Tab-separated table of C-alpha atoms in Angstrom:
chain	number	residue	atom	x	y	z
A	1	MET	CA	1.646	-178.848	146.061
A	2	ARG	CA	-1.695	-176.910	145.489
A	3	ALA	CA	-3.061	-174.304	147.594
A	4	GLU	CA	-6.137	-174.508	149.534
A	5	PRO	CA	-8.699	-172.286	147.985
A	6	SER	CA	-9.297	-169.228	150.410
A	7	SER	CA	-12.333	-169.231	152.660
A	8	GLN	CA	-12.299	-165.626	153.028
A	9	PRO	CA	-14.816	-164.117	150.668
A	10	PRO	CA	-13.145	-161.771	148.113
A	11	GLY	CA	-13.050	-158.328	148.923
A	12	PRO	CA	-15.229	-154.804	147.715
A	13	TRP	CA	-14.400	-154.445	143.903
A	14	GLN	CA	-11.518	-152.262	143.178
A	15	PRO	CA	-10.006	-151.297	140.276
A	16	ASP	CA	-6.782	-152.847	138.359
A	17	PRO	CA	-3.994	-151.253	139.114
A	18	VAL	CA	-1.950	-151.837	136.064
A	19	ARG	CA	-5.080	-150.518	133.919
A	20	GLN	CA	-5.370	-147.771	136.182
A	21	ARG	CA	-1.801	-146.856	135.706
A	22	GLN	CA	-2.080	-147.156	131.836
A	23	ALA	CA	-5.407	-144.753	131.749
A	24	GLY	CA	-6.838	-148.229	129.909
A	25	TYR	CA	-10.405	-148.141	131.010
A	26	THR	CA	-13.619	-147.344	129.120
A	27	LEU	CA	-17.024	-146.772	128.900
A	28	GLU	CA	-17.684	-150.526	128.096
A	29	ASP	CA	-15.644	-151.481	131.207
A	30	LEU	CA	-18.158	-149.112	133.492
A	31	LEU	CA	-20.987	-150.874	132.247
A	32	ASP	CA	-19.433	-154.502	133.144
A	33	LEU	CA	-18.789	-153.429	136.500
A	34	PRO	CA	-19.639	-155.985	139.529
A	35	PRO	CA	-22.931	-155.351	141.367
A	36	ASP	CA	-20.633	-154.461	144.381
A	37	ALA	CA	-18.686	-151.969	142.847
A	38	PRO	CA	-18.961	-148.536	144.189
A	39	ARG	CA	-20.128	-145.134	142.331
A	40	VAL	CA	-17.402	-144.338	140.012
A	41	GLU	CA	-16.514	-141.754	137.324
A	42	LEU	CA	-13.843	-142.649	134.449
A	43	VAL	CA	-11.312	-139.089	133.767
A	44	ASP	CA	-9.008	-139.774	131.017
A	45	GLY	CA	-9.493	-143.720	131.392
A	46	VAL	CA	-8.739	-143.336	135.195
A	47	VAL	CA	-11.276	-144.703	137.397
A	48	HIS	CA	-12.227	-142.072	140.315
A	49	VAL	CA	-14.233	-143.624	143.172
A	50	VAL	CA	-17.038	-141.200	144.245
A	51	SER	CA	-17.004	-139.821	147.537
A	52	SER	CA	-19.801	-140.771	149.788
A	53	PRO	CA	-22.018	-137.203	150.153
A	54	THR	CA	-23.141	-135.770	153.172
A	55	LEU	CA	-26.636	-135.811	154.795
A	56	GLY	CA	-27.024	-131.821	153.986
A	57	HIS	CA	-25.353	-132.420	150.303
A	58	GLN	CA	-28.303	-135.330	149.671
A	59	HIS	CA	-30.699	-132.803	151.011
A	60	ILE	CA	-30.083	-130.250	148.458
A	61	ALA	CA	-29.768	-132.552	145.640
A	62	GLY	CA	-32.870	-134.373	146.434
A	63	LEU	CA	-34.968	-130.979	147.007
A	64	LEU	CA	-33.718	-129.458	143.729
A	65	TRP	CA	-34.350	-132.571	141.891
A	66	ASN	CA	-37.936	-133.140	143.122
A	67	TRP	CA	-38.589	-128.978	142.103
A	68	LEU	CA	-36.810	-129.386	138.516
A	69	ARG	CA	-39.154	-132.174	138.206
A	70	ALA	CA	-42.268	-130.601	139.367
A	71	HIS	CA	-41.466	-127.809	137.407
A	72	ALA	CA	-39.587	-128.892	133.833
A	73	PRO	CA	-41.771	-128.887	130.811
A	74	ALA	CA	-43.357	-132.053	129.002
A	75	HIS	CA	-40.232	-132.559	126.639
A	76	LEU	CA	-37.725	-131.909	129.697
A	77	ARG	CA	-36.955	-134.451	132.576
A	78	ALA	CA	-34.891	-134.297	135.785
A	79	ALA	CA	-32.765	-137.138	137.420
A	80	GLN	CA	-29.819	-137.563	139.994
A	81	ALA	CA	-27.069	-139.181	139.862
A	82	VAL	CA	-26.681	-140.813	136.311
A	83	GLY	CA	-24.097	-140.786	134.313
A	84	VAL	CA	-23.119	-138.762	131.351
A	85	ALA	CA	-20.606	-139.973	129.171
A	86	LEU	CA	-18.456	-136.938	127.439
A	87	ALA	CA	-15.721	-139.220	125.786
A	88	ALA	CA	-15.322	-142.805	125.454
A	89	ASN	CA	-13.066	-142.870	127.982
A	90	PHE	CA	-14.537	-139.986	130.294
A	91	THR	CA	-17.780	-140.252	132.287
A	92	ARG	CA	-19.185	-137.477	135.068
A	93	GLU	CA	-22.261	-137.863	137.216
A	94	PRO	CA	-23.551	-134.445	138.329
A	95	ASP	CA	-25.939	-134.665	141.238
A	96	VAL	CA	-28.687	-133.743	139.404
A	97	LEU	CA	-29.424	-133.251	135.341
A	98	VAL	CA	-32.081	-131.907	133.747
A	99	HIS	CA	-32.473	-133.880	130.097
A	100	LEU	CA	-34.407	-134.549	127.188
A	101	ALA	CA	-37.567	-136.778	127.737
A	102	GLY	CA	-38.216	-140.280	125.952
A	103	ILE	CA	-34.553	-141.605	126.572
A	104	PRO	CA	-34.831	-145.576	127.468
A	105	ALA	CA	-35.164	-146.255	130.837
A	106	ASN	CA	-32.786	-148.849	130.995
A	107	ARG	CA	-29.791	-146.837	129.597
A	108	HIS	CA	-26.698	-146.356	132.094
A	109	PHE	CA	-25.323	-143.354	130.509
A	110	LEU	CA	-26.580	-140.088	128.905
A	111	LEU	CA	-24.799	-138.127	125.867
A	112	PRO	CA	-23.565	-134.644	126.351
A	113	HIS	CA	-26.617	-133.465	123.859
A	114	GLU	CA	-29.001	-135.282	125.715
A	115	VAL	CA	-28.267	-132.912	128.699
A	116	LEU	CA	-29.848	-129.368	129.223
A	117	LEU	CA	-28.665	-128.584	132.393
A	118	ALA	CA	-25.383	-130.510	134.666
A	119	VAL	CA	-25.744	-129.005	138.417
A	120	GLU	CA	-23.420	-129.422	141.176
A	121	VAL	CA	-23.612	-129.708	144.885
A	122	VAL	CA	-20.290	-128.259	146.499
A	123	SER	CA	-19.041	-130.259	149.518
A	124	PRO	CA	-15.532	-129.729	151.167
A	125	GLY	CA	-13.427	-132.701	149.133
A	126	THR	CA	-15.250	-131.856	146.156
A	127	ARG	CA	-14.365	-127.680	146.117
A	128	ARG	CA	-11.788	-127.784	143.263
A	129	THR	CA	-13.345	-129.979	141.003
A	130	ASP	CA	-16.668	-128.387	140.875
A	131	ARG	CA	-15.807	-125.195	140.672
A	132	PHE	CA	-12.934	-125.749	137.772
A	133	SER	CA	-12.480	-129.220	136.535
A	134	LYS	CA	-16.299	-129.948	135.750
A	135	PRO	CA	-17.719	-127.073	134.340
A	136	ALA	CA	-14.379	-126.832	131.774
A	137	GLU	CA	-15.726	-130.569	131.155
A	138	TYR	CA	-19.133	-130.075	130.611
A	139	ALA	CA	-18.731	-127.017	128.785
A	140	ALA	CA	-16.039	-128.226	126.356
A	141	ALA	CA	-19.104	-131.391	126.262
A	142	GLY	CA	-21.579	-128.731	124.660
A	143	ILE	CA	-24.008	-128.914	127.675
A	144	PRO	CA	-25.947	-125.758	127.325
A	145	ALA	CA	-26.261	-125.043	130.994
A	146	TYR	CA	-24.143	-125.523	134.513
A	147	TRP	CA	-25.460	-124.568	138.138
A	148	ARG	CA	-22.882	-124.794	141.379
A	149	VAL	CA	-24.889	-125.197	144.346
A	150	GLU	CA	-22.762	-123.713	147.369
A	151	GLN	CA	-23.818	-124.921	150.638
A	152	ASP	CA	-24.053	-122.750	154.105
A	153	PRO	CA	-25.507	-120.765	152.925
A	154	VAL	CA	-27.307	-122.336	150.163
A	155	ARG	CA	-26.321	-120.326	146.758
A	156	VAL	CA	-26.931	-120.935	143.170
A	157	HIS	CA	-24.653	-119.858	140.787
A	158	ALA	CA	-26.089	-120.566	137.167
A	159	ALA	CA	-24.228	-120.301	134.111
A	160	ARG	CA	-25.057	-120.746	130.214
A	161	LEU	CA	-22.245	-121.573	127.555
A	162	ALA	CA	-21.159	-118.490	126.188
A	163	ASP	CA	-22.111	-117.466	122.106
A	164	GLN	CA	-17.893	-117.047	121.743
A	165	PRO	CA	-14.750	-119.649	122.900
A	166	GLY	CA	-13.115	-118.111	125.671
A	167	ARG	CA	-9.191	-116.617	125.466
A	168	SER	CA	-8.290	-120.010	125.485
A	169	GLY	CA	-10.365	-120.944	122.484
A	170	ASN	CA	-12.355	-123.572	124.715
A	171	ARG	CA	-15.985	-123.133	125.297
A	172	GLU	CA	-16.685	-121.376	128.679
A	173	TYR	CA	-19.463	-120.736	130.675
A	174	GLU	CA	-20.726	-117.455	131.273
A	175	LEU	CA	-22.447	-116.427	134.474
A	176	LEU	CA	-26.453	-115.738	134.403
A	177	ALA	CA	-26.744	-115.545	138.408
A	178	GLU	CA	-25.750	-115.786	141.348
A	179	THR	CA	-28.517	-115.775	144.492
A	180	ALA	CA	-29.014	-117.109	147.943
A	181	ASP	CA	-32.729	-115.809	147.598
A	182	LEU	CA	-34.723	-116.068	144.466
A	183	LEU	CA	-32.858	-117.886	140.923
A	184	GLU	CA	-34.751	-116.302	137.802
A	185	LEU	CA	-33.791	-117.768	134.601
A	186	GLY	CA	-35.251	-117.925	130.803
A	187	GLU	CA	-33.378	-121.285	130.595
A	188	PRO	CA	-33.315	-124.239	130.423
A	189	PHE	CA	-36.853	-123.377	130.963
A	190	PRO	CA	-38.525	-120.721	132.151
A	191	VAL	CA	-37.094	-120.889	136.287
A	192	LYS	CA	-38.154	-118.770	139.395
A	193	LEU	CA	-36.622	-120.994	142.270
A	194	PRO	CA	-37.031	-119.530	145.341
A	195	ILE	CA	-33.872	-120.963	147.106
A	196	THR	CA	-35.556	-121.580	150.282
A	197	GLU	CA	-37.250	-124.527	148.582
A	198	ILE	CA	-33.970	-126.189	148.286
A	199	THR	CA	-32.691	-125.660	151.573
A	200	PRO	CA	-32.880	-128.237	154.174
């Protein structure tokens, strides 16, 4: 006897559990996700749903994006929540980034050599990833600068790629500045950012 088709609409998109166990997802799969799919990152072939940020997180990210957009030189652009393809089966989505100008607007992912700065705003659920995993991944991919923005109070930790590999033999970031007052840097362009301007 034939089963009647379900009258219930299909639920929201979820990754296939078999492919998740096999770590079988690739960048191409992310490009084919349906419109109702949540924001995701791809970590070693496994799809991770990006948790919904808090209002405070979004205010800081938005203010920083606006400041970078207003102050970046003509050859650079600032963007929010755009994916970076670190490998064929590995993507991250920084909260804010600075990239080279002239990249087609229909691109879904940037390549590491097109990104000069990746920024993560730390939330309670992302502390470990933003403080340890993501900087190691961005450094390994060769992204020249990484900023970590802590909340409560707003404090920026700005780092750049070290000239020499670290003790582990991997590329690492070295801290340039840590401040809750005024961030002054020479890269990825001359920066003089009062932290009050990115504090909601």
